[in-house]
Amino acid sequence: MKNPYEVLGVAPSASEDEIRKAFRGLAKTCHPDLNPGNRQAEERFKELSLANEIVSDPEKRKRFDAGEIDASGGERPRQQYYKNYAGDRSKAGHPYENASGFSDFPGADDIFADLFGQGTRQSRRTWERSQLQADD
C-alpha cells in the first residue's frame, strides 16, 4: 500500500482544505460513475478513498503519522522486540555473543538462594553445626 500523502499528491504538512481539494480533483478523474466499466479507474478511486479516509480524519492522521497504523488503516504492532533486530547470532564476532553464561555476574550461584531465603537457612545450619562441634 502506498503512502496516503503520495496517493493524494499532498505534503504531510498539508491543511485539511488542501487535502479535500486534492481528493476532489483526483476523484473526478477516476470516479466509477464517470468511467463505467473501467476497472483501473475503479481501483484508483478505491485507493484515493482509502488515502483520503486516513489523512482527512484528524485522529487517524495523527495515528498514521505516529506509525500506529499503516497505509491501509490497519494496526501496527506497538512493541518491537530485540529478536526482530538481532539477526543471526550464530555468526562469529556478534557483539552480544558470550559463551560464559552468567559466570561474569557476581554471585550468580546464590542469587536465587538469597532471594528465596535458602541462603539464610544454609547459614543457620552452618552456624548450628559449628556450635555442636564446639560443644564436643
Coordinates of N, CA, C and O in Angstrom, one line a residue:
M1 N 0.8 -1.2 0.0 CA 0.0 0.0 0.0 C 0.9 1.2 0.0 O 1.9 1.3 0.7
K2 N 0.5 2.2 -0.8 CA 1.3 3.4 -0.9 C 1.0 4.4 0.2 O 0.0 4.3 0.9
N3 N 1.9 5.3 0.4 CA 1.7 6.4 1.4 C 0.5 7.2 1.0 O 0.5 7.7 -0.1
P4 N -0.4 7.4 1.9 CA -1.6 8.2 1.6 C -1.3 9.6 1.1 O -2.1 10.2 0.3
Y5 N -0.3 10.2 1.6 CA 0.1 11.6 1.2 C 0.5 11.6 -0.3 O 0.2 12.5 -1.1
E6 N 1.3 10.5 -0.7 CA 1.7 10.4 -2.0 C 0.6 10.1 -3.0 O 0.5 10.6 -4.1
V7 N -0.4 9.3 -2.5 CA -1.5 8.9 -3.3 C -2.3 10.2 -3.7 O -2.8 10.4 -4.8
L8 N -2.5 11.0 -2.7 CA -3.3 12.3 -2.9 C -2.4 13.4 -3.5 O -3.0 14.4 -3.9
G9 N -1.1 13.2 -3.5 CA -0.2 14.3 -4.0 C -0.1 15.5 -3.2 O 0.0 16.6 -3.7
V10 N -0.2 15.3 -1.9 CA 0.0 16.4 -0.9 C 1.1 16.1 0.0 O 1.5 15.0 0.2
A11 N 1.6 17.2 0.6 CA 2.7 17.1 1.6 C 2.1 16.6 3.0 O 0.9 16.9 3.3
P12 N 2.9 16.0 3.8 CA 2.4 15.6 5.1 C 2.0 16.8 6.0 O 1.2 16.6 6.9
S13 N 2.4 18.0 5.7 CA 2.1 19.2 6.4 C 0.8 19.9 5.8 O 0.5 21.0 6.3
A14 N 0.2 19.3 4.8 CA -1.0 19.9 4.1 C -2.1 20.1 5.1 O -2.4 19.3 6.0
S15 N -2.9 21.2 4.8 CA -4.0 21.5 5.6 C -5.2 20.6 5.2 O -5.2 20.0 4.2
E16 N -6.3 20.7 6.0 CA -7.5 19.9 5.7 C -8.1 20.4 4.3 O -8.6 19.6 3.5
D17 N -8.1 21.7 4.1 CA -8.6 22.2 2.8 C -7.8 21.7 1.6 O -8.3 21.4 0.6
E18 N -6.4 21.7 1.8 CA -5.6 21.2 0.7 C -5.8 19.7 0.4 O -5.9 19.3 -0.8
I19 N -6.0 19.0 1.4 CA -6.3 17.5 1.3 C -7.7 17.3 0.6 O -7.8 16.5 -0.3
R20 N -8.7 18.1 1.0 CA -10.0 18.0 0.4 C -10.0 18.3 -1.0 O -10.6 17.6 -1.9
K21 N -9.3 19.4 -1.4 CA -9.2 19.9 -2.8 C -8.5 18.8 -3.7 O -8.9 18.5 -4.8
A22 N -7.4 18.3 -3.1 CA -6.6 17.3 -3.9 C -7.5 16.0 -4.1 O -7.5 15.5 -5.2
F23 N -8.2 15.6 -3.1 CA -9.1 14.4 -3.2 C -10.2 14.6 -4.2 O -10.4 13.8 -5.1
R24 N -10.8 15.7 -4.1 CA -12.0 16.0 -5.1 C -11.5 16.1 -6.5 O -12.1 15.6 -7.4
G25 N -10.3 16.8 -6.7 CA -9.8 16.9 -8.0 C -9.4 15.6 -8.7 O -9.8 15.3 -9.8
L26 N -8.8 14.7 -7.9 CA -8.4 13.4 -8.4 C -9.6 12.4 -8.5 O -9.7 11.6 -9.4
A27 N -10.6 12.6 -7.6 CA -11.7 11.7 -7.6 C -12.6 11.9 -8.8 O -13.2 11.0 -9.4
K28 N -12.6 13.2 -9.3 CA -13.4 13.5 -10.5 C -12.8 12.8 -11.8 O -13.6 12.4 -12.7
T29 N -11.6 12.5 -11.8 CA -11.0 11.9 -13.0 C -11.1 10.4 -13.0 O -11.1 9.8 -14.1
C30 N -11.3 9.8 -11.8 CA -11.4 8.3 -11.8 C -12.6 7.8 -11.1 O -12.7 6.6 -10.8
H31 N -13.6 8.6 -10.9 CA -14.9 8.1 -10.2 C -15.5 7.0 -11.1 O -15.6 7.2 -12.3
P32 N -16.0 5.9 -10.5 CA -16.6 4.8 -11.3 C -17.8 5.3 -12.1 O -18.1 4.7 -13.2
D33 N -18.6 6.3 -11.6 CA -19.7 6.7 -12.4 C -19.3 7.5 -13.7 O -20.1 7.4 -14.6
L34 N -18.2 8.1 -13.6 CA -17.7 8.8 -14.8 C -16.9 7.9 -15.7 O -16.6 8.3 -16.9
N35 N -16.5 6.7 -15.2 CA -15.7 5.8 -16.0 C -16.3 4.4 -15.9 O -15.7 3.5 -15.4
P36 N -17.6 4.2 -16.4 CA -18.2 2.9 -16.3 C -17.4 1.8 -17.0 O -17.0 2.0 -18.1
G37 N -17.2 0.7 -16.3 CA -16.5 -0.5 -16.9 C -15.0 -0.4 -16.8 O -14.4 -1.3 -17.2
N38 N -14.5 0.7 -16.4 CA -13.0 0.8 -16.3 C -12.5 0.4 -15.0 O -12.6 1.1 -14.0
R39 N -12.0 -0.8 -14.9 CA -11.5 -1.4 -13.6 C -10.3 -0.7 -13.1 O -10.2 -0.5 -11.9
Q40 N -9.5 -0.2 -13.9 CA -8.3 0.6 -13.5 C -8.7 1.8 -12.8 O -8.2 2.2 -11.7
A41 N -9.7 2.5 -13.3 CA -10.2 3.8 -12.7 C -10.9 3.5 -11.4 O -10.7 4.2 -10.4
E42 N -11.6 2.3 -11.3 CA -12.3 1.9 -10.1 C -11.3 1.6 -9.0 O -11.4 2.1 -7.8
E43 N -10.2 0.9 -9.3 CA -9.1 0.6 -8.3 C -8.4 1.9 -7.9 O -8.2 2.1 -6.7
R44 N -8.2 2.8 -8.8 CA -7.6 4.1 -8.4 C -8.5 4.9 -7.5 O -8.0 5.5 -6.5
F45 N -9.8 4.9 -7.7 CA -10.7 5.6 -6.9 C -10.7 5.0 -5.5 O -10.8 5.7 -4.5
K46 N -10.7 3.6 -5.4 CA -10.7 3.0 -4.1 C -9.4 3.4 -3.3 O -9.4 3.6 -2.1
E47 N -8.3 3.4 -4.0 CA -7.0 3.8 -3.4 C -7.1 5.3 -2.9 O -6.7 5.6 -1.8
L48 N -7.7 6.1 -3.7 CA -7.8 7.6 -3.3 C -8.7 7.7 -2.1 O -8.5 8.5 -1.2
S49 N -9.8 6.9 -2.1 CA -10.8 7.0 -1.0 C -10.2 6.5 0.3 O -10.4 7.2 1.4
L50 N -9.4 5.5 0.3 CA -8.7 5.0 1.5 C -7.7 6.0 2.0 O -7.6 6.3 3.2
A51 N -6.9 6.6 1.1 CA -5.9 7.6 1.5 C -6.6 8.8 2.1 O -6.2 9.3 3.1
N52 N -7.7 9.2 1.5 CA -8.5 10.3 2.0 C -9.1 10.0 3.4 O -9.1 10.9 4.2
E53 N -9.5 8.8 3.5 CA -10.1 8.4 4.8 C -9.1 8.5 5.9 O -9.4 8.9 7.1
I54 N -7.9 8.2 5.6 CA -6.8 8.2 6.7 C -6.4 9.7 7.0 O -6.3 10.1 8.1
V55 N -6.1 10.5 5.9 CA -5.5 11.8 6.2 C -6.5 12.9 6.4 O -6.2 13.9 7.0
S56 N -7.8 12.6 6.1 CA -8.8 13.7 6.4 C -9.4 13.6 7.8 O -9.9 14.5 8.3
D57 N -9.2 12.4 8.4 CA -9.7 12.3 9.8 C -8.5 12.6 10.7 O -7.5 12.0 10.7
P58 N -8.7 13.7 11.5 CA -7.5 14.1 12.4 C -7.0 13.0 13.3 O -5.7 12.9 13.4
E59 N -7.8 12.2 13.8 CA -7.3 11.1 14.7 C -6.5 10.1 14.0 O -5.5 9.7 14.4
K60 N -7.1 9.6 12.8 CA -6.4 8.6 12.0 C -5.1 9.2 11.4 O -4.1 8.5 11.4
R61 N -5.1 10.4 11.1 CA -3.9 11.1 10.5 C -2.8 11.2 11.6 O -1.7 10.9 11.3
K62 N -3.2 11.5 12.8 CA -2.3 11.6 13.9 C -1.6 10.2 14.2 O -0.4 10.1 14.3
R63 N -2.5 9.2 14.2 CA -2.0 7.8 14.4 C -1.1 7.3 13.3 O -0.1 6.6 13.5
F64 N -1.5 7.7 12.0 CA -0.6 7.3 10.9 C 0.7 8.0 10.9 O 1.8 7.3 10.8
D65 N 0.7 9.3 11.2 CA 2.0 10.0 11.3 C 2.9 9.5 12.5 O 4.1 9.5 12.4
A66 N 2.2 9.0 13.5 CA 3.0 8.4 14.7 C 3.4 7.0 14.4 O 4.1 6.4 15.2
G67 N 3.0 6.4 13.3 CA 3.4 5.0 13.0 C 2.5 3.9 13.7 O 2.8 2.8 13.7
E68 N 1.4 4.3 14.2 CA 0.5 3.4 14.9 C -0.4 2.6 14.0 O -0.8 1.4 14.3
I69 N -0.7 3.2 12.8 CA -1.5 2.4 11.8 C -0.7 2.5 10.5 O 0.1 3.4 10.3
D70 N -1.0 1.6 9.6 CA -0.3 1.6 8.3 C -1.1 2.3 7.3 O -2.2 2.8 7.6
A71 N -0.7 2.3 6.0 CA -1.3 3.0 4.9 C -2.7 2.4 4.6 O -3.5 3.1 4.0
S72 N -3.0 1.2 5.0 CA -4.3 0.6 4.8 C -5.2 0.9 6.0 O -6.4 0.5 5.9
G73 N -4.7 1.5 7.0 CA -5.6 1.8 8.2 C -5.5 0.7 9.2 O -6.2 0.8 10.3
G74 N -4.7 -0.4 9.0 CA -4.6 -1.5 9.9 C -3.6 -1.1 11.0 O -2.7 -0.4 10.9
E75 N -3.8 -1.7 12.2 CA -3.0 -1.5 13.4 C -1.6 -2.1 13.1 O -1.4 -3.2 12.5
R76 N -0.6 -1.4 13.6 CA 0.8 -1.9 13.6 C 1.1 -2.4 15.0 O 0.6 -1.9 15.9
P77 N 2.0 -3.4 15.1 CA 2.4 -3.8 16.4 C 3.1 -2.7 17.2 O 3.9 -1.9 16.6
R78 N 2.7 -2.5 18.4 CA 3.2 -1.4 19.2 C 4.6 -1.6 19.7 O 5.4 -0.7 19.8
Q79 N 5.0 -2.8 20.0 CA 6.3 -3.0 20.7 C 7.1 -3.9 19.8 O 6.7 -4.9 19.3
Q80 N 8.3 -3.4 19.5 CA 9.2 -4.2 18.7 C 10.2 -4.9 19.7 O 10.5 -4.4 20.7
Y81 N 10.5 -6.1 19.4 CA 11.4 -6.9 20.3 C 12.8 -7.0 19.7 O 13.0 -6.9 18.6
Y82 N 13.7 -7.3 20.6 CA 15.1 -7.4 20.3 C 15.3 -8.5 19.2 O 16.0 -8.2 18.2
K83 N 14.5 -9.6 19.2 CA 14.7 -10.6 18.2 C 14.4 -10.2 16.8 O 14.9 -10.7 15.9
N84 N 13.6 -9.1 16.7 CA 13.3 -8.6 15.3 C 14.6 -7.9 14.7 O 14.6 -7.7 13.5
Y85 N 15.5 -7.5 15.5 CA 16.6 -6.7 15.1 C 18.0 -7.5 15.2 O 19.0 -7.1 14.7
A86 N 17.9 -8.6 16.0 CA 19.2 -9.3 16.3 C 19.8 -10.0 15.2 O 21.1 -10.1 15.2
G87 N 19.1 -10.5 14.3 CA 19.7 -11.2 13.2 C 20.2 -12.6 13.6 O 19.8 -13.1 14.6
D88 N 21.2 -13.1 12.9 CA 21.7 -14.4 13.2 C 22.8 -14.3 14.2 O 23.9 -13.8 13.9
R89 N 22.6 -14.8 15.4 CA 23.5 -14.7 16.5 C 24.6 -15.8 16.4 O 25.5 -15.8 17.2
S90 N 24.5 -16.7 15.5 CA 25.4 -17.8 15.4 C 26.7 -17.4 14.7 O 27.7 -18.1 14.7
K91 N 26.7 -16.2 14.1 CA 27.9 -15.7 13.4 C 29.0 -15.3 14.4 O 28.7 -14.7 15.5
A92 N 30.2 -15.6 14.1 CA 31.3 -15.3 15.0 C 31.5 -13.8 15.0 O 31.3 -13.1 14.0
G93 N 31.8 -13.3 16.2 CA 32.0 -11.8 16.3 C 30.8 -11.0 16.6 O 30.8 -9.8 16.5
H94 N 29.6 -11.7 16.8 CA 28.4 -10.9 17.1 C 28.6 -10.1 18.4 O 29.2 -10.7 19.3
P95 N 28.2 -8.9 18.5 CA 28.5 -8.1 19.7 C 27.9 -8.6 20.9 O 28.3 -8.4 22.0
Y96 N 26.8 -9.4 20.8 CA 26.2 -10.0 22.0 C 26.5 -11.4 22.3 O 25.9 -12.1 23.1
E97 N 27.5 -11.9 21.5 CA 27.9 -13.3 21.7 C 28.7 -13.5 23.0 O 29.6 -12.7 23.2
N98 N 28.3 -14.4 23.8 CA 29.0 -14.7 25.0 C 28.7 -16.1 25.5 O 27.6 -16.5 25.7
A99 N 29.7 -16.9 25.6 CA 29.6 -18.3 25.9 C 29.7 -18.5 27.4 O 29.5 -19.7 27.9
S100 N 30.0 -17.5 28.2 CA 30.2 -17.7 29.6 C 28.9 -17.8 30.4 O 29.0 -18.0 31.6
G101 N 27.8 -17.6 29.8 CA 26.5 -17.6 30.6 C 26.5 -16.5 31.6 O 26.7 -15.3 31.3
F102 N 26.3 -16.9 32.9 CA 26.2 -15.9 33.9 C 27.5 -15.8 34.8 O 27.5 -15.3 35.9
S103 N 28.6 -16.5 34.3 CA 29.8 -16.5 35.1 C 30.4 -15.2 35.4 O 31.1 -15.0 36.4
D104 N 30.1 -14.2 34.5 CA 30.7 -12.9 34.8 C 29.8 -12.1 35.7 O 30.1 -10.9 36.1
F105 N 28.6 -12.6 36.1 CA 27.7 -12.0 37.0 C 28.1 -12.3 38.5 O 28.1 -13.5 38.8
P106 N 28.5 -11.4 39.3 CA 29.0 -11.7 40.6 C 27.9 -12.4 41.5 O 26.8 -11.9 41.6
G107 N 28.2 -13.5 42.1 CA 27.3 -14.2 43.0 C 26.1 -14.8 42.3 O 25.1 -15.0 42.9
A108 N 26.3 -15.2 41.0 CA 25.1 -15.7 40.3 C 24.7 -17.1 40.9 O 23.5 -17.4 40.7
D109 N 25.6 -17.8 41.5 CA 25.2 -19.1 42.1 C 24.2 -19.0 43.2 O 23.2 -19.7 43.3
D110 N 24.3 -17.9 44.0 CA 23.5 -17.9 45.2 C 22.4 -16.8 45.1 O 21.7 -16.6 46.1
I111 N 22.2 -16.2 44.0 CA 21.3 -15.1 43.9 C 19.8 -15.5 44.2 O 19.1 -14.9 45.0
F112 N 19.5 -16.7 43.7 CA 18.1 -17.2 43.9 C 18.0 -17.7 45.3 O 16.9 -17.6 46.0
A113 N 19.0 -18.3 45.8 CA 19.0 -18.8 47.2 C 18.8 -17.6 48.1 O 18.1 -17.7 49.1
D114 N 19.5 -16.5 47.9 CA 19.4 -15.4 48.7 C 18.0 -14.8 48.6 O 17.4 -14.3 49.6
L115 N 17.4 -14.7 47.4 CA 16.1 -14.2 47.2 C 15.0 -15.0 47.9 O 14.1 -14.4 48.4
F116 N 15.2 -16.3 47.9 CA 14.1 -17.1 48.4 C 14.4 -17.6 49.8 O 13.8 -18.5 50.3
G117 N 15.4 -17.1 50.5 CA 15.7 -17.4 51.9 C 16.6 -18.6 52.1 O 16.8 -19.0 53.2
Q118 N 17.0 -19.3 51.0 CA 17.8 -20.5 51.2 C 19.2 -20.2 51.7 O 19.7 -20.9 52.5
G119 N 19.7 -19.0 51.4 CA 21.0 -18.6 51.9 C 20.9 -18.5 53.4 O 21.9 -18.8 54.1
T120 N 19.9 -17.9 53.9 CA 19.7 -17.7 55.4 C 19.7 -19.1 56.1 O 20.3 -19.3 57.1
R121 N 18.9 -20.0 55.5 CA 18.8 -21.3 56.1 C 20.1 -22.1 56.1 O 20.5 -22.7 57.1
Q122 N 20.9 -21.9 55.0 CA 22.2 -22.6 54.9 C 23.1 -22.0 55.9 O 23.8 -22.7 56.6
S123 N 23.1 -20.6 56.1 CA 24.0 -20.0 57.1 C 23.6 -20.5 58.5 O 24.5 -20.7 59.3
R124 N 22.3 -20.6 58.8 CA 21.9 -21.1 60.1 C 22.4 -22.5 60.3 O 22.8 -22.8 61.5
R125 N 22.2 -23.4 59.3 CA 22.7 -24.8 59.5 C 24.2 -24.8 59.8 O 24.7 -25.6 60.6
T126 N 24.9 -24.0 59.1 CA 26.4 -24.0 59.3 C 26.7 -23.5 60.7 O 27.6 -24.1 61.4
W127 N 26.0 -22.5 61.1 CA 26.2 -22.0 62.5 C 25.9 -23.1 63.5 O 26.6 -23.3 64.5
E128 N 24.7 -23.8 63.3 CA 24.3 -24.8 64.3 C 25.4 -25.9 64.3 O 25.7 -26.5 65.4
R129 N 25.9 -26.3 63.1 CA 26.9 -27.4 63.1 C 28.2 -26.9 63.9 O 28.8 -27.7 64.6
S130 N 28.5 -25.7 63.7 CA 29.7 -25.2 64.3 C 29.5 -25.1 65.8 O 30.5 -25.4 66.6
Q131 N 28.3 -24.9 66.3 CA 28.0 -24.9 67.7 C 28.1 -26.3 68.3 O 28.6 -26.5 69.4
L132 N 27.6 -27.2 67.6 CA 27.6 -28.6 68.0 C 29.0 -29.1 68.1 O 29.4 -29.9 69.0
Q133 N 29.9 -28.8 67.1 CA 31.2 -29.2 67.1 C 32.0 -28.5 68.2 O 32.9 -29.1 68.9
A134 N 31.6 -27.3 68.6 CA 32.3 -26.6 69.7 C 31.9 -27.2 71.0 O 32.7 -27.2 71.9
D135 N 30.7 -27.8 71.1 CA 30.3 -28.4 72.4 C 31.0 -29.7 72.6 O 31.1 -30.2 73.7
D136 N 31.4 -30.4 71.6 CA 32.0 -31.7 71.7 C 33.4 -31.6 72.2 O 34.2 -31.2 72.6

